[in-house]
Short mmCIF file of C-alpha atoms and ligand atoms in Angstrom, two decimals:
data_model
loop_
_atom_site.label_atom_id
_atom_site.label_comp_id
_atom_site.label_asym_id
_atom_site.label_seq_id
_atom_site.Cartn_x
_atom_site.Cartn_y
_atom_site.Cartn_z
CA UNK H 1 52.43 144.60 119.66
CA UNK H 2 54.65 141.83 118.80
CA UNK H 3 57.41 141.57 121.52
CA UNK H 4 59.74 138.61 120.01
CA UNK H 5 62.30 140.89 118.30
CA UNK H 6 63.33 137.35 116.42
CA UNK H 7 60.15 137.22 114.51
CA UNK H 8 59.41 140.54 114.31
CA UNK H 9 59.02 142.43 110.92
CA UNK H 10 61.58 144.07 109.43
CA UNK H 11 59.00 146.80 107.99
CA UNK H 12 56.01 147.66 109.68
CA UNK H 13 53.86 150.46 109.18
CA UNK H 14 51.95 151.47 112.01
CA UNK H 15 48.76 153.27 111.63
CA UNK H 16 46.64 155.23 114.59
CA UNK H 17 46.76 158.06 116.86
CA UNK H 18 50.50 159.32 116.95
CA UNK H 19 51.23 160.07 120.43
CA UNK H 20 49.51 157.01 120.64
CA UNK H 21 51.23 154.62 118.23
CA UNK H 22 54.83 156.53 119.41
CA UNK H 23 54.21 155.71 122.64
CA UNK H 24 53.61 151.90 122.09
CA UNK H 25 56.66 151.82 119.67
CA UNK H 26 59.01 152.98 122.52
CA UNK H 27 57.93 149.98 124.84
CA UNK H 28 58.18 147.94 122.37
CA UNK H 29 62.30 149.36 121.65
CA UNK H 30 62.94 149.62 125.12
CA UNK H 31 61.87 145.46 125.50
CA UNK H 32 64.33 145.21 123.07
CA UNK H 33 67.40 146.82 125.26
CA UNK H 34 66.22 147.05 128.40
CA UNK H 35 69.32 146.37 130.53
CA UNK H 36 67.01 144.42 133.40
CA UNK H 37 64.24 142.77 131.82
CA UNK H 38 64.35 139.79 128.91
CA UNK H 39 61.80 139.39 126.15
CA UNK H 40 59.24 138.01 127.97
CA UNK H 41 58.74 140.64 130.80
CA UNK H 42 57.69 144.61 129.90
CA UNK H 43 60.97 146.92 130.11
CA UNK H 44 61.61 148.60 133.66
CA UNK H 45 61.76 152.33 132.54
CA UNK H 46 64.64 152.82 134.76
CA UNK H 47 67.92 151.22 133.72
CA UNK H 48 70.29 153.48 130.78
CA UNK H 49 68.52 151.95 127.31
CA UNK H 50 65.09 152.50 128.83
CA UNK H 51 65.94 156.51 129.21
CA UNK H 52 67.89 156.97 126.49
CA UNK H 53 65.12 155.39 124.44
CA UNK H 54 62.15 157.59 125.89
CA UNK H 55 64.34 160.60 125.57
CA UNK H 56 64.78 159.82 121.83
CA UNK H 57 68.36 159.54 122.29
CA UNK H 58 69.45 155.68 121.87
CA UNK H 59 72.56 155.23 119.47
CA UNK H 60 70.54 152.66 117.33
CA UNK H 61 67.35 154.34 116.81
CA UNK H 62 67.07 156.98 114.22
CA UNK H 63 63.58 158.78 114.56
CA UNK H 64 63.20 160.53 110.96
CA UNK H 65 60.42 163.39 110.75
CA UNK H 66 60.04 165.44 107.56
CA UNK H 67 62.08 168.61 108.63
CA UNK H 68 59.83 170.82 105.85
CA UNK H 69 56.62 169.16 106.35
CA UNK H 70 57.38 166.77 103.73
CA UNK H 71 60.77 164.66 103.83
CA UNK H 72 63.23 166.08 101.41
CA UNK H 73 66.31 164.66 100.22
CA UNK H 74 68.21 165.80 102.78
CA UNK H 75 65.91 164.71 105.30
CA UNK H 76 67.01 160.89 104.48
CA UNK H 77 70.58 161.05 102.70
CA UNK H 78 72.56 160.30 106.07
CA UNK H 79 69.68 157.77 107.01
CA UNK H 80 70.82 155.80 103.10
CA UNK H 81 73.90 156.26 103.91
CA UNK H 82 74.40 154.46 107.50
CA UNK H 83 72.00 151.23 106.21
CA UNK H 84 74.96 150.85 103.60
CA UNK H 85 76.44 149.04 106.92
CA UNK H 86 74.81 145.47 107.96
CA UNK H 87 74.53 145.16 111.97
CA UNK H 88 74.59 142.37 113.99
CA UNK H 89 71.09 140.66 114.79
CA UNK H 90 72.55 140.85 118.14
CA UNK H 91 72.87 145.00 117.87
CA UNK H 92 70.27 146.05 115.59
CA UNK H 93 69.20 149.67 114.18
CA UNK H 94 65.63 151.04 113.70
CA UNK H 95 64.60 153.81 111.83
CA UNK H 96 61.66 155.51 112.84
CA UNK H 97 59.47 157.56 110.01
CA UNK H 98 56.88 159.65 111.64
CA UNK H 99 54.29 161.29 109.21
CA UNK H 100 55.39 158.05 106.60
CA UNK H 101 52.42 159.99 104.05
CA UNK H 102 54.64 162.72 103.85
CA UNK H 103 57.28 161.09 101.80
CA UNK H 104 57.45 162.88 98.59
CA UNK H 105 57.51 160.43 95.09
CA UNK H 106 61.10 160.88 94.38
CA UNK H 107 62.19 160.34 98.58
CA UNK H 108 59.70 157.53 97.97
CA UNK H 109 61.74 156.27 95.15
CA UNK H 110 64.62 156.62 97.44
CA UNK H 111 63.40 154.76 100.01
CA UNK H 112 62.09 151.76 97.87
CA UNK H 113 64.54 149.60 97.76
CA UNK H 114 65.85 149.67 101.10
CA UNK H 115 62.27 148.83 102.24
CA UNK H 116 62.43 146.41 99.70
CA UNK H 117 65.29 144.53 100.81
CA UNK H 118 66.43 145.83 104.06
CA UNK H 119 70.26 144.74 105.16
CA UNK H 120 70.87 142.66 107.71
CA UNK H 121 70.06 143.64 111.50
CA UNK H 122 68.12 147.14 110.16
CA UNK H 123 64.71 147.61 111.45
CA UNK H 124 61.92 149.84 109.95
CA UNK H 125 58.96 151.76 111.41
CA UNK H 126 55.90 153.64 109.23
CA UNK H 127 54.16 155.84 111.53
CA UNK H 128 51.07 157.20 109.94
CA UNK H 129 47.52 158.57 110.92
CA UNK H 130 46.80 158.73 107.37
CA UNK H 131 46.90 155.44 105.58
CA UNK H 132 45.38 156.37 102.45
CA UNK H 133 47.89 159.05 101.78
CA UNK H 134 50.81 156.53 101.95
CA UNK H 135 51.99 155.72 98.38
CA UNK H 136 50.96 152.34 97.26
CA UNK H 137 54.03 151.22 96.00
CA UNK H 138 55.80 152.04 99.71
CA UNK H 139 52.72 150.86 101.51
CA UNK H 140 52.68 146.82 99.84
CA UNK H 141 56.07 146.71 101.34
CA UNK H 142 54.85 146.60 105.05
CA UNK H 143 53.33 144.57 107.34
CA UNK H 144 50.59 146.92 109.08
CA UNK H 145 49.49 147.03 112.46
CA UNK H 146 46.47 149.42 113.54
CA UNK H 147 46.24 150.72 117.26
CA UNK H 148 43.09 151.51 118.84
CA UNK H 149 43.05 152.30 122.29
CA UNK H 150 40.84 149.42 123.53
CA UNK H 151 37.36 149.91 124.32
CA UNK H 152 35.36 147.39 124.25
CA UNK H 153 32.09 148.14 122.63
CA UNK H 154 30.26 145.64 125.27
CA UNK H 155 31.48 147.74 128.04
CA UNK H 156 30.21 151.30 126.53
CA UNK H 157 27.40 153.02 129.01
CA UNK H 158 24.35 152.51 127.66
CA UNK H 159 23.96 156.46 127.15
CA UNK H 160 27.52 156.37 125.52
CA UNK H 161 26.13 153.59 122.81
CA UNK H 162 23.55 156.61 121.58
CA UNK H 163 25.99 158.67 120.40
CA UNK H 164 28.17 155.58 118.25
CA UNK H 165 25.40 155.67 115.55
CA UNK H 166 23.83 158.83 115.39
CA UNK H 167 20.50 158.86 112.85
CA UNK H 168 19.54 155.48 114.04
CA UNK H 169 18.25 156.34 117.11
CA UNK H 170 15.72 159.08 117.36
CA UNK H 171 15.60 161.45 120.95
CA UNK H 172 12.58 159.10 123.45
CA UNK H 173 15.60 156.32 122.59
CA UNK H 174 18.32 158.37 124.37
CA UNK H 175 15.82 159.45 126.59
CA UNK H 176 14.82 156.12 127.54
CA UNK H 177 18.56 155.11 127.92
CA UNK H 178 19.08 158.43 130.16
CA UNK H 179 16.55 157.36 132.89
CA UNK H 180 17.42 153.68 133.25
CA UNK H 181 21.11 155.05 133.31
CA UNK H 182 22.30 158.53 133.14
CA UNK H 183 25.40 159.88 133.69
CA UNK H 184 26.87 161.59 136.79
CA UNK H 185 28.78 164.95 136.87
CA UNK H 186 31.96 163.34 138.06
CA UNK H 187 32.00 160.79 134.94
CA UNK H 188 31.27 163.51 132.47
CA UNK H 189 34.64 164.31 131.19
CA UNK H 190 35.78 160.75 131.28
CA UNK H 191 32.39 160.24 129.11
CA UNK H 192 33.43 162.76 126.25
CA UNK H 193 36.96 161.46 126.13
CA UNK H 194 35.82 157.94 125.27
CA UNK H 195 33.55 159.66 122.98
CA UNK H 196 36.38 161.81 121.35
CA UNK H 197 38.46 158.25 121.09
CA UNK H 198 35.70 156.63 119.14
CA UNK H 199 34.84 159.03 117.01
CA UNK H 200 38.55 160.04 116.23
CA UNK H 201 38.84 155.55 115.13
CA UNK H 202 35.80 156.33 113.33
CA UNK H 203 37.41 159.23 110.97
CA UNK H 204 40.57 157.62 110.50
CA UNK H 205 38.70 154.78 109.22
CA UNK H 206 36.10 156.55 107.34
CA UNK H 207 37.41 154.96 104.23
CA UNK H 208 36.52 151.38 105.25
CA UNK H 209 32.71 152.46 106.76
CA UNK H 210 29.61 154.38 105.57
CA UNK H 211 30.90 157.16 107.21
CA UNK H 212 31.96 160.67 106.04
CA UNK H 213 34.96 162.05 107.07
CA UNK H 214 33.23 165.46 107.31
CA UNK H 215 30.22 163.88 109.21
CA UNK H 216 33.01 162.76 111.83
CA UNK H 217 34.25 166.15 111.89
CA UNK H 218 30.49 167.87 112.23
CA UNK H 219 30.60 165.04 115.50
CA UNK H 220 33.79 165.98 116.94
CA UNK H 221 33.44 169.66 116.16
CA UNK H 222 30.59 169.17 118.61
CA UNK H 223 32.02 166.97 120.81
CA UNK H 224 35.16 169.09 121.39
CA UNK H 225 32.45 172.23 122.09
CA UNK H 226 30.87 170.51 124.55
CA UNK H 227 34.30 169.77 126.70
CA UNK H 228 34.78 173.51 126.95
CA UNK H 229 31.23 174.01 128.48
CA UNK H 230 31.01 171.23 130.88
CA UNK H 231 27.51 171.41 132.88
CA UNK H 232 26.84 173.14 135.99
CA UNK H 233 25.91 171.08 139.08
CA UNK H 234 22.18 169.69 137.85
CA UNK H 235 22.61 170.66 134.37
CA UNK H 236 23.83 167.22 133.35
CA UNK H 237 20.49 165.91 131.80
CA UNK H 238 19.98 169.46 129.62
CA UNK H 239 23.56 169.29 128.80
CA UNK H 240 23.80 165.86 127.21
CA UNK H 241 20.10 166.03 125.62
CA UNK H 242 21.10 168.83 123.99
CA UNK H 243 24.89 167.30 122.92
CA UNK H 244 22.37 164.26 121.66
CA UNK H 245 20.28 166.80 119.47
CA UNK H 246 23.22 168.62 118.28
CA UNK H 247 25.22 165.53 117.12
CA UNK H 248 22.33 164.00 115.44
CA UNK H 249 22.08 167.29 113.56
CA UNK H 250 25.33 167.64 112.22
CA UNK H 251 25.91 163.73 111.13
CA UNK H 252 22.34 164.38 109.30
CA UNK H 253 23.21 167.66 107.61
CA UNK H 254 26.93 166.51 106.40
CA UNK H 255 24.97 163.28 104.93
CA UNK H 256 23.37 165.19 102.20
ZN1 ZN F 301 65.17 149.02 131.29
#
């Protein structure tokens, strides 16, 4: 995330997990007033602006989210109306759209020109999970910036790395990888929620890779099963031989 507020876009839509993206958005606002830190340093959390700011309840940050399920009219009228009023560079304002693919055409229409053009000091966030369902015409108007939590393919247990491409490995692989390797009962939930991460990545960005979004959803369905039914002491090899079977399965079936 860029931190120099000087240089920082005046529209950005931000694309990933929500809690996720939300949560990196607020650090970034809070470096931004944070009463005890400058630019350079992350905020403290502590002073007035930090709290106000987690609790959603900082003056100069308007966090817009579509009332109805999809923003209305009404949902943005008061929004129009306050950006009528430039702000000091020194001050700013942000306005916060969570759900940005939810804007209906004519809100969209509404919404255009501001993003267009936006007056002096104003600040404007897209928050989105769902790129692809962003109009064009609002979506050329910001810079995007994708969040991934960070994992670092390199760093992925070697059992983990079976289950990132499943159909191109066949079961004496993952077998193989289980006994130079295998996982241990402690690091089993910690296993499936980096496996839940990249497989979640992998479906919002089934539009830019070979891959379904129902095949993600056949993996995740599975995944997600599998948390609620964590293995008994011992049962760790069964359990994730079978989770191996099972995924390979549905990513097959969900290809034809
Ligand atoms: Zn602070």
């Amino acid at each position: 995330m860029i931190y120099d507020k000087m240089h920082t876009p005046r529209v950005q839509l931000l694309i990933g997990h929500l809690p996720h993206v939300r949560e990196s958005l607020i650090t970034l606002l809070k470096s931004w007033w944070c009463a005890t830190t400058s630019s350079t340093t992350s905020p403290c959390n502590m002073c007035v602006p930090c709290r106000a700011i987690q609790d959603y309840h900082w003056a100069a940050i308007r966090w817009m989210t579509p009332e109805k399920g999809v923003y209305i009219k009404d949902d943005v009228e008061q929004m129009l109306n306050a950006t009528q009023f430039t702000v000091d560079d020194e001050q700013r304002a942000v306005v916060v759209f969570e759900h940005a693919d939810m804007f209906g055409i004519s809100v969209a229409n509404r919404l255009l020109k501001l993003l267009e053009e936006p007056p002096a000091g104003w600040f404007f966030f897209l928050l989105t999970e769902r790129p692809d369902m962003i109009l064009p015409t609002v979506r050329s108007r910001c810079l995007e910036q994708r969040f991934h939590p960070s994992i670092l393919p390199s760093l992925l247990h070697p059992v983990l790395a079976c289950f990132t491409t499943p159909g191109e490995l066949q079961l004496p692989a993952f077998i193989r990888a289980w006994e130079q390797q295998p996982i241990a009962a402690a690091e089993t939930p910690t296993m499936l929620d980096t496996l839940l991460t990249i497989w979640n990545n992998k479906y919002q960005e089934s539009h830019s890779n070979n891959i379904t979004q129902a095949q993600c959803m056949a993996v995740l369905a599975v995944l997600t099963q599998a948390y609620y039914q964590l293995p008994m002491p011992g049962g760790q090899t069964i359990f994730w031989r079978l989770m191996f079977i099972q995924i390979t399965q549905a990513y097959t079936q969900r290809d034809k």
